[in-house]
Short mmCIF file of C-alpha atoms in Angstrom, two decimals:
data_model
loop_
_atom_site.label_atom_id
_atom_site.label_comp_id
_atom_site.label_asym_id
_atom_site.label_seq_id
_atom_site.Cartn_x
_atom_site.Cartn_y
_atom_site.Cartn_z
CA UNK A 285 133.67 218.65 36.97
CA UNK A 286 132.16 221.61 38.18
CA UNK A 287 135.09 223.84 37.60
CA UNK A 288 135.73 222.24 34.12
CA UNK A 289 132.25 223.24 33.22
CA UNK A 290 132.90 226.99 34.05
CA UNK A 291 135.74 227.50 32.32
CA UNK A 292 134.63 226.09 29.46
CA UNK A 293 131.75 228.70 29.85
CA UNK A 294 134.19 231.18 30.28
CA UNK A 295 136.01 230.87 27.20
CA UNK A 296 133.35 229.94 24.93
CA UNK A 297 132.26 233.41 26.34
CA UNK A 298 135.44 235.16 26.42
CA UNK A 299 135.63 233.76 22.78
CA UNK A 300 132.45 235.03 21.55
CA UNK A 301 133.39 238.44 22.98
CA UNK A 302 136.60 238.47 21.04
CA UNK A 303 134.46 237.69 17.41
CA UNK A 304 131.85 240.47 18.27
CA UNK A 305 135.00 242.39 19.04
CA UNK A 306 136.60 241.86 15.78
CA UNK A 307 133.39 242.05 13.86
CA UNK A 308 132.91 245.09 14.85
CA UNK A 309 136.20 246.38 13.89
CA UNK A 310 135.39 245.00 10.43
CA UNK A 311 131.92 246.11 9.74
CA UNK A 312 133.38 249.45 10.41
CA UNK A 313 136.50 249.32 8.08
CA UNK A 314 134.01 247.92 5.70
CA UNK A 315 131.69 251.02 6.29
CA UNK A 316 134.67 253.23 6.02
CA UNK A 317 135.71 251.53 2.51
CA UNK A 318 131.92 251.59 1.11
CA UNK A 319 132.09 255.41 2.69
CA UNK A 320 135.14 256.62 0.90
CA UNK A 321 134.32 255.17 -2.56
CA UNK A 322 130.81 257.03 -2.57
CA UNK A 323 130.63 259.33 -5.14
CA UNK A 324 129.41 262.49 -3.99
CA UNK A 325 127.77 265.63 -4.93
CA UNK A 326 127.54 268.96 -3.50
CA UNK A 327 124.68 271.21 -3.72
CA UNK A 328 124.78 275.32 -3.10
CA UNK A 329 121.43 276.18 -1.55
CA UNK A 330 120.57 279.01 1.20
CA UNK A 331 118.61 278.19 4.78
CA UNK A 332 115.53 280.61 3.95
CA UNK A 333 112.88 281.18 1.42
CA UNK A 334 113.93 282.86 -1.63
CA UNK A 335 110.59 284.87 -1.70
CA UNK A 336 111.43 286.85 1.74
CA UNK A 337 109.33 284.24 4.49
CA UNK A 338 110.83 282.52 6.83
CA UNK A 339 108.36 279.33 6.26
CA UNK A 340 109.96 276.92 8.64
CA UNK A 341 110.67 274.50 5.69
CA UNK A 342 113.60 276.03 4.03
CA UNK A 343 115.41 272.64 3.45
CA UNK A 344 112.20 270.35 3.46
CA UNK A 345 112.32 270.14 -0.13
CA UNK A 346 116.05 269.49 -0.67
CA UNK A 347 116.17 266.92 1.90
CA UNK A 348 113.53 265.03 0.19
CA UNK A 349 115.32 265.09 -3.19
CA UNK A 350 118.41 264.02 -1.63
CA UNK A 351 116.57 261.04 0.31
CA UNK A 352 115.01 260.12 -2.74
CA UNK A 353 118.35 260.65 -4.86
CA UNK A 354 120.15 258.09 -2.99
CA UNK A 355 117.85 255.64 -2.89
CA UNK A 356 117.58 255.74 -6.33
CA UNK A 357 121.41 256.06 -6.92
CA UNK A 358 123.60 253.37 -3.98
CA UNK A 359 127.10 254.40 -3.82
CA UNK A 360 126.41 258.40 -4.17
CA UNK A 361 126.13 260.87 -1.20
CA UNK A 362 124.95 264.04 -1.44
CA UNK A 363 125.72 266.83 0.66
CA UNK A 364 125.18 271.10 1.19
CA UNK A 365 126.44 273.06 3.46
CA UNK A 366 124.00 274.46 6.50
CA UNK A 367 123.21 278.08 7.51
CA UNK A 368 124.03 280.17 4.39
CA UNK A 369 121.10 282.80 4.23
CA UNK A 370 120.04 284.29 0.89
CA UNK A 371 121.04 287.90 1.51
CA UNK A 372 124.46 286.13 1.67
CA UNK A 373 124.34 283.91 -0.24
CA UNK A 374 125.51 285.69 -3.63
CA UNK A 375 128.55 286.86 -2.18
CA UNK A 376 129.72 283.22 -0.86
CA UNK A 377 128.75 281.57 -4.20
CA UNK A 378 130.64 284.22 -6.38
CA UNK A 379 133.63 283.76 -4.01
CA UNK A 380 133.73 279.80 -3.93
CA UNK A 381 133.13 280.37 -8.07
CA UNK A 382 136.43 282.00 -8.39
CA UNK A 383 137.88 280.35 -5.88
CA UNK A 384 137.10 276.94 -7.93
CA UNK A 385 135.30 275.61 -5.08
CA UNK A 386 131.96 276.44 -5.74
CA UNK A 387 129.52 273.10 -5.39
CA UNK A 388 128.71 270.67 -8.12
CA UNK A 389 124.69 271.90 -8.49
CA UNK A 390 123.59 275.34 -7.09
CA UNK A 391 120.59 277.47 -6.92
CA UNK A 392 120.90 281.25 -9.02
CA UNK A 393 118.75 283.61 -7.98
CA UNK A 394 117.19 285.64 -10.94
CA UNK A 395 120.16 289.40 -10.11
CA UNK A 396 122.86 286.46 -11.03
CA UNK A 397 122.33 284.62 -13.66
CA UNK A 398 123.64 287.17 -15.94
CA UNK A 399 126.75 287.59 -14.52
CA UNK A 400 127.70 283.85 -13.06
CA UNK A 401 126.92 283.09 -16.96
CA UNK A 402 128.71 285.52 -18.73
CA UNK A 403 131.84 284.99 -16.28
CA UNK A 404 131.99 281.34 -17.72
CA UNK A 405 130.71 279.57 -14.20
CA UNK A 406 127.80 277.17 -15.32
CA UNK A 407 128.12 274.53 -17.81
CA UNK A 408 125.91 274.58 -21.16
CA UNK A 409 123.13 272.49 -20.73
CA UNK A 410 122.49 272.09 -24.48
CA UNK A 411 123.72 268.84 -24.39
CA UNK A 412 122.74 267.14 -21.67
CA UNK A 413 119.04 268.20 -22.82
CA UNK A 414 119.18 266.90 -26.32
CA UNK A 415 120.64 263.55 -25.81
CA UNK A 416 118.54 262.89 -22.71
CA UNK A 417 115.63 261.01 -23.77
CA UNK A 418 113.85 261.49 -20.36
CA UNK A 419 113.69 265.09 -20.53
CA UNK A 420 111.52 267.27 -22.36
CA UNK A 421 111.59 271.32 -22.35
CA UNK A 422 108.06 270.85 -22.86
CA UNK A 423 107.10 270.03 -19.76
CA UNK A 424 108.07 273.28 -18.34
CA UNK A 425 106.58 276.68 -19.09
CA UNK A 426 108.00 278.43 -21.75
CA UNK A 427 109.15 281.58 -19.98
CA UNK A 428 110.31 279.95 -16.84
CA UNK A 429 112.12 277.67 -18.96
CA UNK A 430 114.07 280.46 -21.19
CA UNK A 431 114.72 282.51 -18.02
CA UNK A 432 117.69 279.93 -17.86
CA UNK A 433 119.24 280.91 -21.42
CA UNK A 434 121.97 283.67 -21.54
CA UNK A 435 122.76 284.60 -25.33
CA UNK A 436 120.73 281.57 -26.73
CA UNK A 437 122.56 278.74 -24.78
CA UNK A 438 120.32 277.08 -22.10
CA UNK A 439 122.98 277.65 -18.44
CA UNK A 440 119.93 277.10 -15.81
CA UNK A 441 117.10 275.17 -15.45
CA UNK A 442 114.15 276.37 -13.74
CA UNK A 443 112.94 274.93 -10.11
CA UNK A 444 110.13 277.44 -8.84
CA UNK A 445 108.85 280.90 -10.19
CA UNK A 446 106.32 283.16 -9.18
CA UNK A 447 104.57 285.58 -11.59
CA UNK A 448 102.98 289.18 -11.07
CA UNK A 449 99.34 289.17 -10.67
CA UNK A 450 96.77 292.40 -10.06
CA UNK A 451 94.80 291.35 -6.87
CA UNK A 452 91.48 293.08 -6.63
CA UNK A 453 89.82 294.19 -3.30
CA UNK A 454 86.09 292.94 -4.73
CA UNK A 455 84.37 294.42 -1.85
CA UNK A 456 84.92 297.97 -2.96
CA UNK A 457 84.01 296.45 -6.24
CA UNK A 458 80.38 295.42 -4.86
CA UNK A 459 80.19 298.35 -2.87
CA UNK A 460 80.48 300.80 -5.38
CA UNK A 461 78.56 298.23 -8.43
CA UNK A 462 81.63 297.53 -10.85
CA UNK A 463 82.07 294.59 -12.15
CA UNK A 464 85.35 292.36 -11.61
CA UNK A 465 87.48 292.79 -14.83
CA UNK A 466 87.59 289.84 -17.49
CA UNK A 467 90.86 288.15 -18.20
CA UNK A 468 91.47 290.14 -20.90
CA UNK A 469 90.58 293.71 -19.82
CA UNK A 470 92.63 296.77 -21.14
CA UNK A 471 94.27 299.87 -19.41
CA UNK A 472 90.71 301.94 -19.99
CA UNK A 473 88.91 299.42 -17.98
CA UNK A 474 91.62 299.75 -15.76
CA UNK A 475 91.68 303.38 -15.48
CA UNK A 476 87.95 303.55 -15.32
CA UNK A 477 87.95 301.42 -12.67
CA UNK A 478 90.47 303.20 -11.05
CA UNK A 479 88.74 306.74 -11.38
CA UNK A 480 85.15 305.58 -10.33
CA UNK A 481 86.36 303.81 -6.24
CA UNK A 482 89.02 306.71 -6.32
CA UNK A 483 86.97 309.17 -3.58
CA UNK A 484 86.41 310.61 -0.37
CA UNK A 485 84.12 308.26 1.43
CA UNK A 486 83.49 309.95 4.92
CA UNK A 487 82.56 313.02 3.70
CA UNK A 488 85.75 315.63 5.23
CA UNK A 489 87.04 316.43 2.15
CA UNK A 490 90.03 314.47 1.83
CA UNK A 491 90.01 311.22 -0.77
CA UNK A 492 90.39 308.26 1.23
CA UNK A 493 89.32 304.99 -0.89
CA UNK A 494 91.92 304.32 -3.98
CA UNK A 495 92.24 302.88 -7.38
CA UNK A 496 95.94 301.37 -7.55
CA UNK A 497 98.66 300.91 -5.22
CA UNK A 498 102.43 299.44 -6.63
CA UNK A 499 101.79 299.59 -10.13
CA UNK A 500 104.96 300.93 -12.32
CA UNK A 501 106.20 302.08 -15.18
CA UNK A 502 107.68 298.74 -15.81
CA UNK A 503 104.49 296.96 -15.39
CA UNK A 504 103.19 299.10 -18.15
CA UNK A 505 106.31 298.65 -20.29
CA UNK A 506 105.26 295.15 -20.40
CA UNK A 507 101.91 296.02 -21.01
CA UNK A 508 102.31 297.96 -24.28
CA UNK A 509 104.96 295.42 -26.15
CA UNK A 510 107.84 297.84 -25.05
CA UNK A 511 110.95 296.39 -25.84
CA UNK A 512 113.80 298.20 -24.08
CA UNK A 513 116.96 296.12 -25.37
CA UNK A 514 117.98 294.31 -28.40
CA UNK A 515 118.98 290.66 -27.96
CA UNK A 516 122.46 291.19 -26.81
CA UNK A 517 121.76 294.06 -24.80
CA UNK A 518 123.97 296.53 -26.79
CA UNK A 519 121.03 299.08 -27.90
CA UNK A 520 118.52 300.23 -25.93
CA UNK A 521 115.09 301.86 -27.28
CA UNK A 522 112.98 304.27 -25.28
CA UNK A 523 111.95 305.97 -28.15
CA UNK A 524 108.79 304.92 -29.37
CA UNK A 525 104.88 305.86 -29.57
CA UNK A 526 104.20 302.60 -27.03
CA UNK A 527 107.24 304.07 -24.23
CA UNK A 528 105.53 307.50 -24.52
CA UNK A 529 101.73 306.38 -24.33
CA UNK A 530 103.05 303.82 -21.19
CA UNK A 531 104.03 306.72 -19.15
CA UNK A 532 101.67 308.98 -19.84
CA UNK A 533 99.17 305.95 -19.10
CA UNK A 534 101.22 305.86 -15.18
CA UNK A 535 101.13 309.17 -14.77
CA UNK A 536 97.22 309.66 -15.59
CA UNK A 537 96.66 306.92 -13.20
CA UNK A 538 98.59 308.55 -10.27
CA UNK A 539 97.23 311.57 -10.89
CA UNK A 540 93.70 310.54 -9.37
CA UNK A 541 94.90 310.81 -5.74
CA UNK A 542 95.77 314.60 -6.07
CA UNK A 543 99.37 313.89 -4.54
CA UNK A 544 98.56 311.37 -1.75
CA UNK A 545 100.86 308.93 -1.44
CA UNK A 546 99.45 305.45 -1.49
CA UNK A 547 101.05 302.78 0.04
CA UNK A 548 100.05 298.69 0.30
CA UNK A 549 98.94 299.42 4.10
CA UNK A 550 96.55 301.53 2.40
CA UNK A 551 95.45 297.94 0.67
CA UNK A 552 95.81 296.32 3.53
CA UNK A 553 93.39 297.98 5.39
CA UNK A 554 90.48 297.60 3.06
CA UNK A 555 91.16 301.29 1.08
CA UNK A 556 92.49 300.38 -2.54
CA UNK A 557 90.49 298.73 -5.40
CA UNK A 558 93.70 297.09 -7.06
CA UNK A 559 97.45 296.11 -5.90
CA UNK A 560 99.92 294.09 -8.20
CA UNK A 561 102.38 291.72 -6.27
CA UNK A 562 104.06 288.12 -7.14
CA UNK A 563 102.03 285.24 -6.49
CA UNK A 564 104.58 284.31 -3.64
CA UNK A 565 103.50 288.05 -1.92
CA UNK A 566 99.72 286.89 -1.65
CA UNK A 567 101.32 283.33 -0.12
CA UNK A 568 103.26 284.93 1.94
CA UNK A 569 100.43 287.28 3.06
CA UNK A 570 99.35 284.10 5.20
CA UNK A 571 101.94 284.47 7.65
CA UNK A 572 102.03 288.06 8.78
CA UNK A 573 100.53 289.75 11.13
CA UNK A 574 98.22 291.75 9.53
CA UNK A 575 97.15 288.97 6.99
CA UNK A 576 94.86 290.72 4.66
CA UNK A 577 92.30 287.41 4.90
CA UNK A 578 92.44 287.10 8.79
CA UNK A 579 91.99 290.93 9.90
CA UNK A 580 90.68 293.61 6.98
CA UNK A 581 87.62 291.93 6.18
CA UNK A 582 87.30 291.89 2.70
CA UNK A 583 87.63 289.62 -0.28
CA UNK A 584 89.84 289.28 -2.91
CA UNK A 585 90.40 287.95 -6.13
CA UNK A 586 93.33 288.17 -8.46
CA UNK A 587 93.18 288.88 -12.44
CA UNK A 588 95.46 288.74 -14.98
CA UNK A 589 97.66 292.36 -15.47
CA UNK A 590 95.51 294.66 -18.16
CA UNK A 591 96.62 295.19 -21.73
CA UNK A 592 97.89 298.37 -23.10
CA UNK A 593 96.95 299.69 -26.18
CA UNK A 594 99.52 298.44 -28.22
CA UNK A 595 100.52 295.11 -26.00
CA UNK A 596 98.32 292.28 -24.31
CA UNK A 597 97.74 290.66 -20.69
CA UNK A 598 101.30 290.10 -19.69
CA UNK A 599 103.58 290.68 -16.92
CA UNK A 600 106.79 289.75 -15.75
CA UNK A 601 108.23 286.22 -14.15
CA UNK A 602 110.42 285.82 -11.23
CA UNK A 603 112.03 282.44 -11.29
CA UNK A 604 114.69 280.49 -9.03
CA UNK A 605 117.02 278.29 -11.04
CA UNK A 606 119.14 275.21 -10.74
CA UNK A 607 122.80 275.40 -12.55
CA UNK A 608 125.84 272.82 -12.90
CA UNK A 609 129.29 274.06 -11.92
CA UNK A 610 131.23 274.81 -14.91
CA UNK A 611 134.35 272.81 -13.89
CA UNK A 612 132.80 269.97 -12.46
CA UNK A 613 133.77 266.19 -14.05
CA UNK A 614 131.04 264.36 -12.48
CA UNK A 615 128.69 265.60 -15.03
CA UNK A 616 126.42 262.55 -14.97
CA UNK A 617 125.04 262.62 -11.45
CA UNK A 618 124.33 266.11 -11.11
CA UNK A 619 122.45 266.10 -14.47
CA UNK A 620 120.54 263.49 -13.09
CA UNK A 621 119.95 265.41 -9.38
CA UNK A 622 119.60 269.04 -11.54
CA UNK A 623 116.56 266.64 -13.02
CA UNK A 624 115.02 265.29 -9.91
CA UNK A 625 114.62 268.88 -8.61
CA UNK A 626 113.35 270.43 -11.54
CA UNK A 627 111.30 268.25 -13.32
CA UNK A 628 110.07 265.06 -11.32
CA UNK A 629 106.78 265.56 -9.64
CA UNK A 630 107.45 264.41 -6.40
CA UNK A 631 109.79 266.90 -5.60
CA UNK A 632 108.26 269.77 -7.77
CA UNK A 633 104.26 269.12 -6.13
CA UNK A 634 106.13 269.94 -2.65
CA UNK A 635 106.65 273.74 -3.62
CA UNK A 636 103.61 274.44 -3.23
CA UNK A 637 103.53 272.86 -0.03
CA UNK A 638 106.89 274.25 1.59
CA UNK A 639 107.27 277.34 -0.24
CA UNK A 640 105.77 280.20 -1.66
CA UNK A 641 106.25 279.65 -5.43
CA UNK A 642 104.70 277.54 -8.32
CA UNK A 643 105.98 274.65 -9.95
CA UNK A 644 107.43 275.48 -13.33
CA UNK A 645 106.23 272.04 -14.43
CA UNK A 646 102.72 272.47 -16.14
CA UNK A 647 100.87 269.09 -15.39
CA UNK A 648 102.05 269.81 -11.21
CA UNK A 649 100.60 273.37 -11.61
CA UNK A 650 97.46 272.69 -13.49
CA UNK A 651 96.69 269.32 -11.55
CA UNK A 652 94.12 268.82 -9.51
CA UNK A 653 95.82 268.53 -6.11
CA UNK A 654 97.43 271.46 -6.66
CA UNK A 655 94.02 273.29 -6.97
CA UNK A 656 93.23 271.49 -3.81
CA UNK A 657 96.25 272.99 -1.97
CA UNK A 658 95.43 276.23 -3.12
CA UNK A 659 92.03 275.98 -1.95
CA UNK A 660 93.21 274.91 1.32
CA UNK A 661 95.46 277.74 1.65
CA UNK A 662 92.55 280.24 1.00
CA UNK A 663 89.23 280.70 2.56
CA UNK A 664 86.50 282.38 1.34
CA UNK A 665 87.76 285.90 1.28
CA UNK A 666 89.87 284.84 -1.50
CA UNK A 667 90.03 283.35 -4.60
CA UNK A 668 93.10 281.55 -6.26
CA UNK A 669 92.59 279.39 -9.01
CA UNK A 670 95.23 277.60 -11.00
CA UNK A 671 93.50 278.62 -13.99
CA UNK A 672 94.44 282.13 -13.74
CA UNK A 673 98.28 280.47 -13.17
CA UNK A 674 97.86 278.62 -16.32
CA UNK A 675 97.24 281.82 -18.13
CA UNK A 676 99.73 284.76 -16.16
CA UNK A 677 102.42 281.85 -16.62
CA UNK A 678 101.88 280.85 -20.20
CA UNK A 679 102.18 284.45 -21.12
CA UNK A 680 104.72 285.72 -18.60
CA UNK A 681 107.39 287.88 -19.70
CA UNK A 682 111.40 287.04 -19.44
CA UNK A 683 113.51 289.78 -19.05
CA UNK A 684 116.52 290.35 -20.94
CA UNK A 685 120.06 288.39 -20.45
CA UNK A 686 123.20 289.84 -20.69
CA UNK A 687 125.53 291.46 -18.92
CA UNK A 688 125.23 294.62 -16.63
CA UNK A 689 121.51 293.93 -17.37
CA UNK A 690 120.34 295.65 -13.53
CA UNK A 691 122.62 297.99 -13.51
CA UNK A 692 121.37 299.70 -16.96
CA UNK A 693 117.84 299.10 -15.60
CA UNK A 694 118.93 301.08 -13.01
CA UNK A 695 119.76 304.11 -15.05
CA UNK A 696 115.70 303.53 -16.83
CA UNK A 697 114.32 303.71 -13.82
CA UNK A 698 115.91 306.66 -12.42
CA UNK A 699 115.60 308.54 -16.01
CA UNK A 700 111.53 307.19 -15.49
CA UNK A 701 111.43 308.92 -11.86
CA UNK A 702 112.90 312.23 -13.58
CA UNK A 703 110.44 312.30 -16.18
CA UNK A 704 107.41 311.30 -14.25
CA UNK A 705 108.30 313.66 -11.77
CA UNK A 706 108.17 316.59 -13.76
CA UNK A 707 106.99 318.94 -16.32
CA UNK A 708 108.99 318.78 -18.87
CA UNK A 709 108.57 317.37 -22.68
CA UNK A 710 108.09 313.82 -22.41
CA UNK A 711 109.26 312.93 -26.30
CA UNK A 712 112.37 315.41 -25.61
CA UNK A 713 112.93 313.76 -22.53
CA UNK A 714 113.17 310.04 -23.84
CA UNK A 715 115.40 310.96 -26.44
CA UNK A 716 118.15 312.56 -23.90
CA UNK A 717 117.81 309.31 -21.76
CA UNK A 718 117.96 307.24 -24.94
CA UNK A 719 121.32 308.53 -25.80
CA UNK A 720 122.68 308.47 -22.49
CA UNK A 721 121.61 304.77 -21.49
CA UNK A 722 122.75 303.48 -25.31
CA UNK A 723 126.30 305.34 -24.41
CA UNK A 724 126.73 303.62 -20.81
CA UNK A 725 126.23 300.36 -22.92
CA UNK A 726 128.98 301.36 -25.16
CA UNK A 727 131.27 301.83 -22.64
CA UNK A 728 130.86 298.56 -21.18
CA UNK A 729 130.77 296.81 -23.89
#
């Protein structure tokens, strides 16, 4: 009886090993089935920061968005591939572009848009924004929102930005009794304020406290309403009262430190009044070793960039974007994942958590727990409020889009250095480099 009872234990057991046996086998043909009809979705995206830190969060955000994505979505994967860094990053996209491999959704940096556009690699959004009734352009800032149209057609959407601020050292200001500038203070009280800190403080003769450090002719050009290009980039205009009076405006300014050269160590260390940079500079400031808030001392505040004479308070935009492959078919989903990254709040608050940007949505900027991070990440050497964002970004400038677009700001800048650099007739001068710039753009037309 005894024997009968164990091998009837024995089977029963030997039986339930074969059904956990063959379950097994068919939960994971099952898996394998569900696996291989998921729909899935590639996304292009580099391992580090696009503003030059190495945060320690580089795919924090996209991870999220994916998470989120396929909850929200059963039946779609979506996957990037590790380890691409930005300063490659360019190069491997182009390649898998012509290669017709490229990845359903992919991040353009600002020096590509032109060209992956004009080469016919990203879809036109235009339709996928008017028929969607869950979108709305007007969520977004204006400029970072038409830095993603090349000719009129909208190729990009935006995902973070960061615009160009002046940052004031305000305790030079208090030493030497000026005032900090309003919002919407002009080149004199720039150059005033320059020319009264600009001085030799220890008494041997040689000038050792500044006015400016990093400012350019281009932040000037913006300044003074100058235009350099027509729309489709196939004239270009440096011949105007507004390009003249710009750099005359730089070269008055750099004038006041009798040939020293000043450089942003020079800010760093407590010696110059005012320094522009990108928002993402002073957030990145936090992490090296020299932070300006942990070791010089002093505070700071940042303003909006002064107005020329003939122009306002504006200043150029630097913005990451989000495009679609051109020759993708699964348009649907990665309208819907271009969407989550670039205009739902969940994803777009974490920027300014993980990264060094701003949101380009304007109720994440403006919010209030966004001035609450940004209080955080200050102290009370410094003073970053998101109403100074509101205003750079509402008014930030977009540059240009067409093709060849860098490389004929190349030749500007290097006919700028010439002229700057000399003595010769400035109006003369403009004129030459007029002719020669609106010739290269003839050539390549």
């Amino acid at each position: 009886m005894k024997d009968l009872q164990k091998n009837t234990i024995l089977k029963s057991v030997g039986v339930l090993l074969m059904l956990l046996i063959m379950w097994i086998v068919v939960d994971g043909r099952v898996k394998t089935l569900l696996d291989g009809n998921k729909q899935t979705i590639t996304i292009g995206v580099f391992s580090d920061s696009y503003w030059g830190v190495q945060n320690g969060y580089s795919y924090q955000i996209i991870d999220d968005a994916i998470k989120i994505f396929e909850d929200e979505h059963p039946g779609v994967k979506v996957e990037y591939v590790n380890g691409i860094i930005k300063n490659d990053y360019s190069e491997w996209l182009a390649e898998q572009l012509l290669n017709g491999t490229a990845p359903d959704v992919f991040f353009i940096m600002k020096s590509d848009f032109n060209d992956f556009a004009q080469l016919g690699g990203l879809k036109d959004l235009s339709g996928f924004i008017k028929s969607d009734t869950d979108f709305s352009e007007d969520d977004f800032y204006k400029s970072a929102f038409e830095s993603g149209k090349y000719m009129d057609t909208q190729y990009a959407l935006p995902y973070e930005c960061a615009p160009r601020l002046m940052f004031i050292n305000k305790t030079i200001l208090d030493q030497e009794n000026i005032s900090m500038p309003d919002k919407d203070w002009t080149w004199e009280d720039f150059y005033n304020l320059c020319k009264n800190v600009t001085k030799d403080t220890n008494g041997d003769g040689v000038i050792d406290q500044f006015g400016v450090v990093g400012y350019s002719w281009k932040d000037a050009f913006y300044e003074n309403n100058v235009n350099l290009f027509n729309e489709d980039g196939t004239q270009c205009n440096l011949v105007g009262d507004n390009v003249e009076e710009a750099i005359r405006f730089v070269e008055k300014l750099n004038s006041l430190t009798e040939g020293y050269e000043v450089t942003s160590k020079d800010f760093n260390y407590g010696k110059v009044a005012c320094m522009p940079m990108l928002f993402s500079e002073y957030r990145a400031y936090k992490s090296y070793p020299l932070s300006i808030k942990k070791y010089s001392g002093f505070e700071w505040e940042c303003v909006e960039m002064p107005a020329g004479a003939q122009g306002d308070n504006v200043s150029e935009l630097d913005t990451l974007q989000v495009g679609m492959n051109a020759r993708m078919n699964n348009e649907g989903l990665a309208w819907e994942f271009m969407k989550l990254l670039t205009s739902d709040s969940r994803i777009q608050s974490e920027i300014f958590d993980y990264s060094e940007g701003v949101s380009v949505i304007k109720a994440v900027t403006e919010s209030d727990d966004t001035r609450m991070v940004l209080e955080r990440a200050s102290n009370d050497r410094v003073n970053m409020s998101t109403e100074v964002l509101e205003d750079v970004l509402n008014n930030a400038v977009v540059d240009p889009t067409f093709r060849n677009y860098d490389s004929a700001m190349e030749q500007i800048d290097q006919s700028m250095q010439e002229i700057m650099g000399g003595n010769k007739n400035i109006s003369m001068e403009l004129i030459v480099s007029n002719r020669k710039i609106n010739q290269y753009l003839e050539d390549i037309k």
